[in-house]
Tab-separated table of C-alpha atoms and ligand atoms in Angstrom:
chain	number	residue	atom	x	y	z
T	1	UNK	CA	126.188	132.081	155.343
T	2	UNK	CA	126.690	130.750	158.766
T	3	UNK	CA	128.967	133.258	160.724
T	4	UNK	CA	128.537	136.712	159.702
T	5	UNK	CA	130.463	139.838	160.754
T	6	UNK	CA	128.245	142.925	160.802
T	7	UNK	CA	130.244	145.796	160.516
T	8	UNK	CA	128.820	149.016	162.145
T	9	UNK	CA	126.349	146.992	163.418
T	10	UNK	CA	125.707	149.561	166.522
T	11	UNK	CA	124.753	152.464	164.008
T	12	UNK	CA	121.244	152.931	162.603
T	13	UNK	CA	120.817	150.429	159.596
T	14	UNK	CA	123.290	148.309	160.756
T	15	UNK	CA	121.355	147.668	163.733
T	16	UNK	CA	118.105	146.940	162.094
T	17	UNK	CA	119.885	145.008	159.964
T	18	UNK	CA	121.101	142.388	162.710
T	19	UNK	CA	117.495	142.234	164.441
T	20	UNK	CA	116.484	141.286	160.738
T	21	UNK	CA	118.756	138.629	160.226
T	22	UNK	CA	118.561	136.937	163.477
T	23	UNK	CA	114.807	137.183	162.936
T	24	UNK	CA	115.028	135.688	159.682
T	25	UNK	CA	117.434	132.816	160.072
T	26	UNK	CA	117.501	130.841	162.902
T	27	UNK	CA	120.811	129.238	162.221
T	28	UNK	CA	122.902	132.099	161.822
T	29	UNK	CA	125.702	133.631	164.255
T	30	UNK	CA	126.035	137.289	164.293
T	31	UNK	CA	129.112	139.546	165.645
T	32	UNK	CA	129.101	143.078	165.572
T	33	UNK	CA	132.310	144.970	165.368
T	34	UNK	CA	131.858	148.686	165.472
T	35	UNK	CA	134.268	151.375	166.739
T	36	UNK	CA	131.073	152.699	168.644
T	37	UNK	CA	132.121	156.632	167.310
T	38	UNK	CA	129.260	159.203	168.323
T	39	UNK	CA	127.119	157.497	166.028
T	40	UNK	CA	127.426	153.569	167.543
T	41	UNK	CA	125.205	153.002	170.247
T	42	UNK	CA	125.006	149.878	172.439
T	43	UNK	CA	121.355	150.923	173.088
T	44	UNK	CA	120.454	150.277	169.374
T	45	UNK	CA	121.339	146.219	170.103
T	46	UNK	CA	119.438	146.234	173.224
T	47	UNK	CA	116.696	143.881	172.093
T	48	UNK	CA	119.134	141.265	170.989
T	49	UNK	CA	122.029	141.305	174.035
T	50	UNK	CA	120.334	138.251	175.246
T	51	UNK	CA	120.497	136.034	172.058
T	52	UNK	CA	123.281	133.817	172.082
T	53	UNK	CA	123.729	133.788	168.422
T	54	UNK	CA	124.793	137.322	169.066
T	55	UNK	CA	128.197	138.937	169.734
T	56	UNK	CA	129.582	142.492	170.182
T	57	UNK	CA	133.304	143.285	169.428
T	58	UNK	CA	134.382	146.968	169.881
T	59	UNK	CA	136.960	147.649	167.329
T	60	UNK	CA	137.997	149.930	164.114
T	61	UNK	CA	137.676	148.431	160.700
T	62	UNK	CA	140.789	150.829	159.528
T	63	UNK	CA	143.109	148.285	161.888
T	64	UNK	CA	144.474	145.370	160.163
T	65	UNK	CA	145.199	143.392	163.624
T	66	UNK	CA	142.023	143.675	165.390
T	67	UNK	CA	139.992	142.954	162.066
T	68	UNK	CA	142.016	139.836	161.481
T	69	UNK	CA	141.527	138.595	164.791
T	70	UNK	CA	137.939	139.201	164.890
T	71	UNK	CA	137.614	137.217	161.506
T	72	UNK	CA	139.924	133.992	162.637
T	73	UNK	CA	138.452	133.696	166.211
T	74	UNK	CA	134.629	133.828	164.705
T	75	UNK	CA	135.297	131.640	161.821
T	76	UNK	CA	133.738	134.113	159.751
T	77	UNK	CA	132.469	133.393	156.149
T	78	UNK	CA	130.387	136.669	155.318
T	79	UNK	CA	130.912	140.412	156.025
T	80	UNK	CA	128.811	143.187	155.562
T	81	UNK	CA	129.851	146.468	155.818
T	82	UNK	CA	127.839	149.336	157.378
T	83	UNK	CA	130.904	150.774	159.409
T	84	UNK	CA	131.298	154.482	158.320
T	85	UNK	CA	131.105	158.076	158.953
T	86	UNK	CA	127.512	158.863	157.607
T	87	UNK	CA	126.640	162.526	157.600
T	88	UNK	CA	127.093	164.710	154.987
T	89	UNK	CA	127.241	167.898	156.929
T	90	UNK	CA	129.816	166.399	159.575
T	91	UNK	CA	132.022	165.750	156.375
T	92	UNK	CA	131.840	169.396	155.346
T	93	UNK	CA	133.026	170.768	158.702
T	94	UNK	CA	135.761	167.912	159.316
T	95	UNK	CA	136.202	165.308	156.375
T	96	UNK	CA	139.015	163.804	158.171
T	97	UNK	CA	137.121	160.637	159.749
T	98	UNK	CA	135.605	160.325	156.376
T	99	UNK	CA	138.416	159.232	154.840
T	100	UNK	CA	140.093	157.290	157.857
T	101	UNK	CA	136.810	154.833	157.742
T	102	UNK	CA	135.203	155.062	154.383
T	103	UNK	CA	138.238	154.858	152.498
T	104	UNK	CA	140.761	153.235	154.294
T	105	UNK	CA	138.823	151.266	156.650
T	106	UNK	CA	137.141	149.636	153.643
T	107	UNK	CA	140.366	148.603	151.965
T	108	UNK	CA	141.840	147.344	155.633
T	109	UNK	CA	138.458	145.214	155.874
T	110	UNK	CA	138.838	144.161	152.178
T	111	UNK	CA	142.191	143.173	152.698
T	112	UNK	CA	141.858	140.993	156.038
T	113	UNK	CA	138.934	139.635	154.404
T	114	UNK	CA	141.050	138.489	151.791
T	115	UNK	CA	143.717	137.062	153.358
T	116	UNK	CA	141.441	135.127	155.634
T	117	UNK	CA	139.418	133.500	152.677
T	118	UNK	CA	136.056	135.436	153.643
T	119	UNK	CA	133.463	133.903	151.394
T	120	UNK	CA	131.393	136.885	150.378
T	121	UNK	CA	131.746	140.702	151.176
T	122	UNK	CA	128.751	143.012	150.979
T	123	UNK	CA	129.788	146.861	151.253
T	124	UNK	CA	126.983	149.206	151.983
T	125	UNK	CA	127.091	152.145	149.819
T	126	UNK	CA	124.993	154.824	148.806
T	127	UNK	CA	122.925	156.832	145.975
T	128	UNK	CA	125.064	159.747	146.854
T	129	UNK	CA	128.143	158.038	144.903
T	130	UNK	CA	126.421	159.116	141.790
T	131	UNK	CA	125.579	162.606	142.357
T	132	UNK	CA	122.860	164.509	141.531
T	133	UNK	CA	120.549	163.804	138.860
T	134	UNK	CA	118.045	166.476	137.426
T	135	UNK	CA	115.644	163.961	135.468
T	136	UNK	CA	115.605	160.380	135.123
T	137	UNK	CA	116.946	158.006	137.669
T	138	UNK	CA	120.785	156.674	138.298
T	139	UNK	CA	121.445	152.923	137.382
T	140	UNK	CA	124.258	150.995	138.389
T	141	UNK	CA	126.683	151.419	135.243
T	142	UNK	CA	126.437	155.172	135.165
T	143	UNK	CA	129.398	157.299	136.185
T	144	UNK	CA	130.324	157.813	139.750
T	145	UNK	CA	130.104	161.770	140.299
T	146	UNK	CA	130.221	162.079	144.405
T	147	UNK	CA	129.675	165.966	145.278
T	148	UNK	CA	130.546	165.902	148.995
T	149	UNK	CA	133.655	164.549	151.085
T	150	UNK	CA	131.218	162.056	152.643
T	151	UNK	CA	130.100	161.183	149.016
T	152	UNK	CA	133.731	160.922	147.655
T	153	UNK	CA	134.845	158.664	150.361
T	154	UNK	CA	132.113	156.368	150.016
T	155	UNK	CA	132.381	156.242	146.348
T	156	UNK	CA	136.025	155.101	146.850
T	157	UNK	CA	135.174	152.387	149.363
T	158	UNK	CA	132.872	151.303	146.725
T	159	UNK	CA	134.973	151.102	143.948
T	160	UNK	CA	137.947	149.097	146.332
T	161	UNK	CA	135.233	146.273	146.514
T	162	UNK	CA	134.700	145.963	143.132
T	163	UNK	CA	138.552	146.698	142.397
T	164	UNK	CA	139.101	143.339	145.206
T	165	UNK	CA	136.859	141.405	142.621
T	166	UNK	CA	138.222	141.980	139.643
T	167	UNK	CA	142.159	141.842	141.210
T	168	UNK	CA	141.669	139.110	143.339
T	169	UNK	CA	138.559	137.258	142.421
T	170	UNK	CA	137.318	138.040	145.547
T	171	UNK	CA	133.426	137.640	145.875
T	172	UNK	CA	132.202	141.096	146.615
T	173	UNK	CA	128.949	142.834	145.935
T	174	UNK	CA	127.563	146.539	146.612
T	175	UNK	CA	124.482	147.666	147.417
T	176	UNK	CA	123.638	151.728	146.922
T	177	UNK	CA	120.994	152.770	149.093
T	178	UNK	CA	118.682	155.485	149.109
T	179	UNK	CA	117.841	157.779	151.930
T	180	UNK	CA	116.708	155.500	154.618
T	181	UNK	CA	114.677	156.165	157.962
T	182	UNK	CA	113.006	154.332	160.690
T	183	UNK	CA	114.045	153.685	164.596
T	184	UNK	CA	117.498	154.232	166.073
T	185	UNK	CA	118.366	156.890	163.470
T	186	UNK	CA	120.950	159.375	164.762
T	187	UNK	CA	119.260	162.814	165.354
T	188	UNK	CA	121.441	164.725	162.894
T	189	UNK	CA	119.654	163.276	159.614
T	190	UNK	CA	116.872	165.335	158.816
T	191	UNK	CA	113.702	163.103	159.808
T	192	UNK	CA	115.073	162.374	163.527
T	193	UNK	CA	116.212	165.806	163.412
T	194	UNK	CA	112.745	167.378	162.435
T	195	UNK	CA	110.809	165.087	164.873
T	196	UNK	CA	112.632	165.533	168.075
T	197	UNK	CA	112.868	168.918	167.464
T	198	UNK	CA	109.621	169.540	166.839
T	199	UNK	CA	108.634	167.016	169.738
T	200	UNK	CA	110.887	169.766	171.668
T	201	UNK	CA	109.050	172.791	169.946
T	202	UNK	CA	112.242	173.958	168.656
T	203	UNK	CA	112.843	175.286	165.243
T	204	UNK	CA	113.220	173.241	162.023
T	205	UNK	CA	116.222	174.240	159.787
T	206	UNK	CA	115.148	173.581	156.387
T	207	UNK	CA	118.123	174.362	154.117
T	208	UNK	CA	117.554	176.469	150.885
T	209	UNK	CA	114.245	176.824	149.367
T	210	UNK	CA	113.641	172.906	150.461
T	211	UNK	CA	112.762	172.042	147.173
T	212	UNK	CA	115.710	169.565	146.937
T	213	UNK	CA	114.151	166.002	146.064
T	214	UNK	CA	115.180	162.763	148.218
T	215	UNK	CA	113.938	159.074	147.518
T	216	UNK	CA	112.888	157.773	151.173
T	217	UNK	CA	113.210	154.264	151.941
T	218	UNK	CA	112.207	152.467	154.838
T	219	UNK	CA	114.961	150.662	157.184
T	220	UNK	CA	113.082	147.064	156.912
T	221	UNK	CA	112.936	147.477	152.979
T	222	UNK	CA	116.794	148.414	153.071
T	223	UNK	CA	117.784	145.619	154.973
T	224	UNK	CA	115.924	143.294	152.654
T	225	UNK	CA	117.473	144.471	149.687
T	226	UNK	CA	120.945	143.979	151.434
T	227	UNK	CA	119.887	140.598	152.510
T	228	UNK	CA	118.670	139.777	148.779
T	229	UNK	CA	121.865	141.176	147.206
T	230	UNK	CA	123.825	139.129	149.701
T	231	UNK	CA	122.190	136.078	148.980
T	232	UNK	CA	121.677	136.398	145.186
T	233	UNK	CA	124.056	139.497	143.824
T	234	UNK	CA	126.633	138.647	140.945
T	235	UNK	CA	130.291	138.944	142.380
T	236	UNK	CA	131.907	142.244	141.435
T	237	UNK	CA	128.444	144.084	140.672
T	238	UNK	CA	126.748	146.950	142.382
T	239	UNK	CA	122.900	146.969	143.216
T	240	UNK	CA	120.489	150.037	143.773
T	241	UNK	CA	118.162	149.647	146.535
T	242	UNK	CA	115.962	152.869	146.069
T	243	UNK	CA	112.598	153.339	147.957
T	244	UNK	CA	110.712	154.321	144.676
T	245	UNK	CA	109.289	157.162	146.537
T	246	UNK	CA	110.602	160.512	145.832
T	247	UNK	CA	109.472	163.797	147.754
T	248	UNK	CA	110.445	167.279	148.121
T	249	UNK	CA	112.093	167.754	151.586
T	250	UNK	CA	109.063	170.824	152.327
T	251	UNK	CA	106.413	168.416	151.501
T	252	UNK	CA	108.389	165.490	153.998
T	253	UNK	CA	108.121	168.454	156.411
T	254	UNK	CA	104.628	169.226	156.189
T	255	UNK	CA	103.867	165.653	156.414
T	256	UNK	CA	105.729	165.450	159.670
T	257	UNK	CA	104.235	168.497	161.385
T	258	UNK	CA	100.554	167.133	160.472
T	259	UNK	CA	101.473	163.869	162.158
T	260	UNK	CA	102.962	165.154	165.347
T	261	UNK	CA	100.055	167.850	165.187
T	262	UNK	CA	102.491	170.768	165.512
T	263	UNK	CA	102.703	174.345	163.559
T	264	UNK	CA	104.307	175.180	159.994
T	265	UNK	CA	105.539	178.223	162.174
T	266	UNK	CA	108.141	175.866	163.200
T	267	UNK	CA	109.887	175.875	159.813
T	268	UNK	CA	113.011	177.864	159.496
T	269	UNK	CA	114.439	178.397	155.950
T	270	UNK	CA	118.419	178.861	156.802
T	271	UNK	CA	121.594	179.039	154.460
T	272	UNK	CA	121.602	176.162	152.397
T	273	UNK	CA	124.463	173.340	152.462
T	274	UNK	CA	127.514	173.999	150.096
T	275	UNK	CA	127.210	171.851	147.164
T	276	UNK	CA	124.034	170.353	148.245
T	277	UNK	CA	122.406	167.743	145.738
T	278	UNK	CA	119.313	168.830	144.081
T	279	UNK	CA	117.872	165.484	143.537
T	280	UNK	CA	118.448	161.754	144.059
T	281	UNK	CA	116.907	159.020	142.033
T	282	UNK	CA	117.686	155.351	141.684
T	283	UNK	CA	116.381	152.968	138.855
T	284	UNK	CA	115.832	149.744	140.871
T	285	UNK	CA	115.454	147.147	137.884
T	286	UNK	CA	118.681	145.278	138.671
T	287	UNK	CA	117.878	144.607	142.113
T	288	UNK	CA	113.906	144.047	141.368
T	289	UNK	CA	115.107	141.023	139.227
T	290	UNK	CA	116.431	139.445	142.413
T	291	UNK	CA	113.189	139.475	144.012
T	292	UNK	CA	113.098	142.445	145.847
T	293	UNK	CA	111.162	145.273	145.924
T	294	UNK	CA	110.294	148.076	148.300
T	295	UNK	CA	107.208	147.012	150.363
T	296	UNK	CA	105.986	149.404	153.217
T	297	UNK	CA	104.301	152.310	151.934
T	298	UNK	CA	105.699	156.009	152.870
T	299	UNK	CA	103.108	157.145	154.732
T	300	UNK	CA	102.654	154.116	156.856
T	301	UNK	CA	106.523	153.833	157.571
T	302	UNK	CA	106.687	157.670	158.490
T	303	UNK	CA	103.734	157.417	160.936
T	304	UNK	CA	105.587	154.374	162.736
T	305	UNK	CA	108.657	156.196	162.732
T	306	UNK	CA	106.962	159.225	164.329
T	307	UNK	CA	105.500	156.826	166.972
T	308	UNK	CA	108.789	155.122	167.711
T	309	UNK	CA	110.321	158.631	168.513
T	310	UNK	CA	107.208	159.943	170.705
T	311	UNK	CA	107.466	156.506	172.738
T	312	UNK	CA	111.264	156.121	172.877
T	313	UNK	CA	112.285	159.665	174.461
T	314	UNK	CA	114.797	157.774	176.580
T	315	UNK	CA	116.714	156.879	173.535
T	316	UNK	CA	117.012	160.365	171.644
T	317	UNK	CA	117.350	162.466	174.699
T	318	UNK	CA	120.371	160.722	176.319
T	319	UNK	CA	121.739	161.487	172.862
T	320	UNK	CA	120.904	165.041	172.421
T	321	UNK	CA	122.360	165.840	175.553
T	322	UNK	CA	125.992	164.708	175.035
T	323	UNK	CA	128.552	165.602	171.980
T	324	UNK	CA	125.584	166.730	170.168
T	325	UNK	CA	125.207	169.998	171.829
T	326	UNK	CA	128.359	171.252	170.062
T	327	UNK	CA	127.715	169.603	166.984
T	328	UNK	CA	124.429	171.343	166.787
T	329	UNK	CA	126.068	174.595	167.958
T	330	UNK	CA	128.559	174.719	164.944
T	331	UNK	CA	126.216	173.359	162.704
T	332	UNK	CA	122.990	175.710	163.247
T	333	UNK	CA	124.002	178.068	165.502
T	334	UNK	CA	125.078	180.675	163.048
T	335	UNK	CA	122.444	179.571	160.510
T	336	UNK	CA	119.640	180.013	163.115
T	337	UNK	CA	121.043	183.629	164.239
T	338	UNK	CA	121.510	184.694	160.580
T	339	UNK	CA	117.795	184.565	160.363
T	340	UNK	CA	116.488	185.797	163.876
J	1	NAD	P1	125.113	155.411	161.462
J	1	NAD	O1	126.035	156.468	161.443
J	1	NAD	O2	124.074	155.489	162.227
J	1	NAD	O3	126.329	154.272	162.070
J	1	NAD	C1	127.350	154.192	161.539
J	1	NAD	C2	128.271	152.780	162.296
J	1	NAD	O4	129.469	152.751	161.963
J	1	NAD	C3	128.131	153.664	163.982
J	1	NAD	O5	127.931	152.211	164.675
J	1	NAD	C4	129.823	153.618	164.332
J	1	NAD	O6	130.260	153.683	165.650
J	1	NAD	C5	130.447	152.702	163.146
J	1	NAD	N1	131.746	153.470	162.576
J	1	NAD	C6	132.144	154.339	162.128
J	1	NAD	N2	133.462	154.294	162.077
J	1	NAD	C7	133.966	153.008	162.099
J	1	NAD	C8	135.158	152.203	162.382
J	1	NAD	N3	136.245	153.061	161.765
J	1	NAD	N4	134.946	151.035	162.589
J	1	NAD	C9	134.005	150.443	163.143
J	1	NAD	N5	133.129	151.045	163.200
J	1	NAD	C10	132.563	152.228	162.441
J	1	NAD	O7	124.818	154.855	159.986
J	1	NAD	P2	123.685	154.379	159.348
J	1	NAD	O8	123.104	155.641	158.681
J	1	NAD	O9	123.341	153.260	159.945
J	1	NAD	O10	124.635	154.053	157.790
J	1	NAD	C11	125.004	152.628	157.741
J	1	NAD	C12	125.697	152.327	156.393
J	1	NAD	O11	124.630	152.710	155.122
J	1	NAD	C13	126.782	153.449	155.794
J	1	NAD	O12	128.139	152.965	155.257
J	1	NAD	C14	126.113	154.511	155.054
J	1	NAD	O13	127.097	154.875	154.403
J	1	NAD	C15	125.135	153.517	154.373
J	1	NAD	N6	123.892	154.384	153.745
J	1	NAD	C16	123.214	155.114	154.432
J	1	NAD	C17	121.979	155.662	154.222
J	1	NAD	C18	121.016	156.503	155.351
J	1	NAD	O14	120.235	157.316	154.640
J	1	NAD	N7	121.279	156.599	156.670
J	1	NAD	C19	121.874	155.552	152.966
J	1	NAD	C20	122.381	154.733	152.309
J	1	NAD	C21	123.590	154.134	152.536
J	2	TYD	P1	120.300	164.370	155.674
J	2	TYD	O1	119.208	163.716	156.351
J	2	TYD	O2	121.465	164.811	155.956
J	2	TYD	O3	120.693	163.413	154.447
J	2	TYD	P2	121.708	163.645	152.593
J	2	TYD	O4	122.467	164.515	152.919
J	2	TYD	O5	122.231	162.055	152.902
J	2	TYD	O6	120.614	163.239	151.829
J	2	TYD	O7	119.203	165.342	154.620
J	2	TYD	C1	118.308	164.857	153.759
J	2	TYD	C2	117.862	166.162	153.099
J	2	TYD	O8	117.234	167.190	154.292
J	2	TYD	C3	118.707	166.917	152.293
J	2	TYD	O9	118.295	167.754	151.454
J	2	TYD	C4	119.316	168.082	153.254
J	2	TYD	C5	118.118	168.459	154.005
J	2	TYD	N1	118.508	169.066	155.223
J	2	TYD	C6	118.119	170.042	155.759
J	2	TYD	O10	117.136	170.937	154.936
J	2	TYD	N2	118.202	170.588	157.067
J	2	TYD	C7	118.787	169.984	157.982
J	2	TYD	O11	118.952	170.132	159.187
J	2	TYD	C8	119.337	168.640	157.412
J	2	TYD	C9	120.052	167.818	158.500
J	2	TYD	C10	119.040	168.416	155.919
């Protein structure tokens, strides 16, 4: 692993992963390849922008030519693909971009990587490909039963990575991470949305009864899990990267409000998300066998995350004043009106 291409490296987990890898591996060269959609943000990579081992390229993973050139010109031996459309609610409003990037894009990236002779390819996938589980925890061999357009498009990329191993003998691996949180997460996902809304004394739109369960994973633990699978995972295999930290949404919201010193009256139960998965849970046994486990306690990680958003208003205020406003209106305008 000398020359690493990090696709989607200007997003939330990708940018944290770039920092993680540059810090951990002194001899590595990292090229970020990112389309800079609404979720991509060069501010996320500001802290490494002066590092000589780092370089940024703007491009779409679904375009053959630019992908081929990025691989060849930089002599890439390893690809880690974070690039994706990632928000379930946006996939319900308009699935088009999800198919473009998460399905076609992953195919193009695999195909160009195969032609060029990339030595290792890691596709970052999600626990959402399994669907919902009332009790117990998903293992990697369980059937994929995705329920949202987002999850279905991610399942497609995940399976394509497997097929490229079986058919062409390509050295691919897949990680399936659980709900991730931490610094630089775009404020459409529930934690940064609720933290920043609460800081502005705005309502927190809680879907349905708030009793859905998510397995929360701190971003540093997610990056370490991806790194472990990248180095030690068996070609053609998928690996769960779960936080081993299941919580009801409402309980997480209470914790947030307590940390922020804000009242519970900010919580607004609103119309539920269609097809809302009730519970996610992952069995990490296979990934733990590679020597990885989640390290950071949820309480500590949530505290750090809240502190980060409190100290980095410049980062999220810029985002919240742009295209975001239209999205917020489309997603929450009627829901919040319905209950007022
Ligand atoms: P994000 O939305 O913050 O970032 C996605 C990045 O991909 C952005 O920088 C965007 O500009 C880029 N991108 C989008 N389309 C592109 C294209 N066609 N070509 C090149 N770049 C493109 O996402 P995130 O939350 O950091 O998630 C990263 C990956 O991890 C995704 O694949 C996601 O499915 C997966 N994942 C996320 C979570 C989570 O809780 N956030 C959990 C498990 C897995
Ligand atoms: P989200 O951050 O969108 O992640 P995912 O859908 O990938 O799990 O949502 C996490 C949980 O929070 C999920 O159960 C939906 C819920 N949620 C709300 O209650 N209100 C909101 O405004 C959002 C965005 C999510």
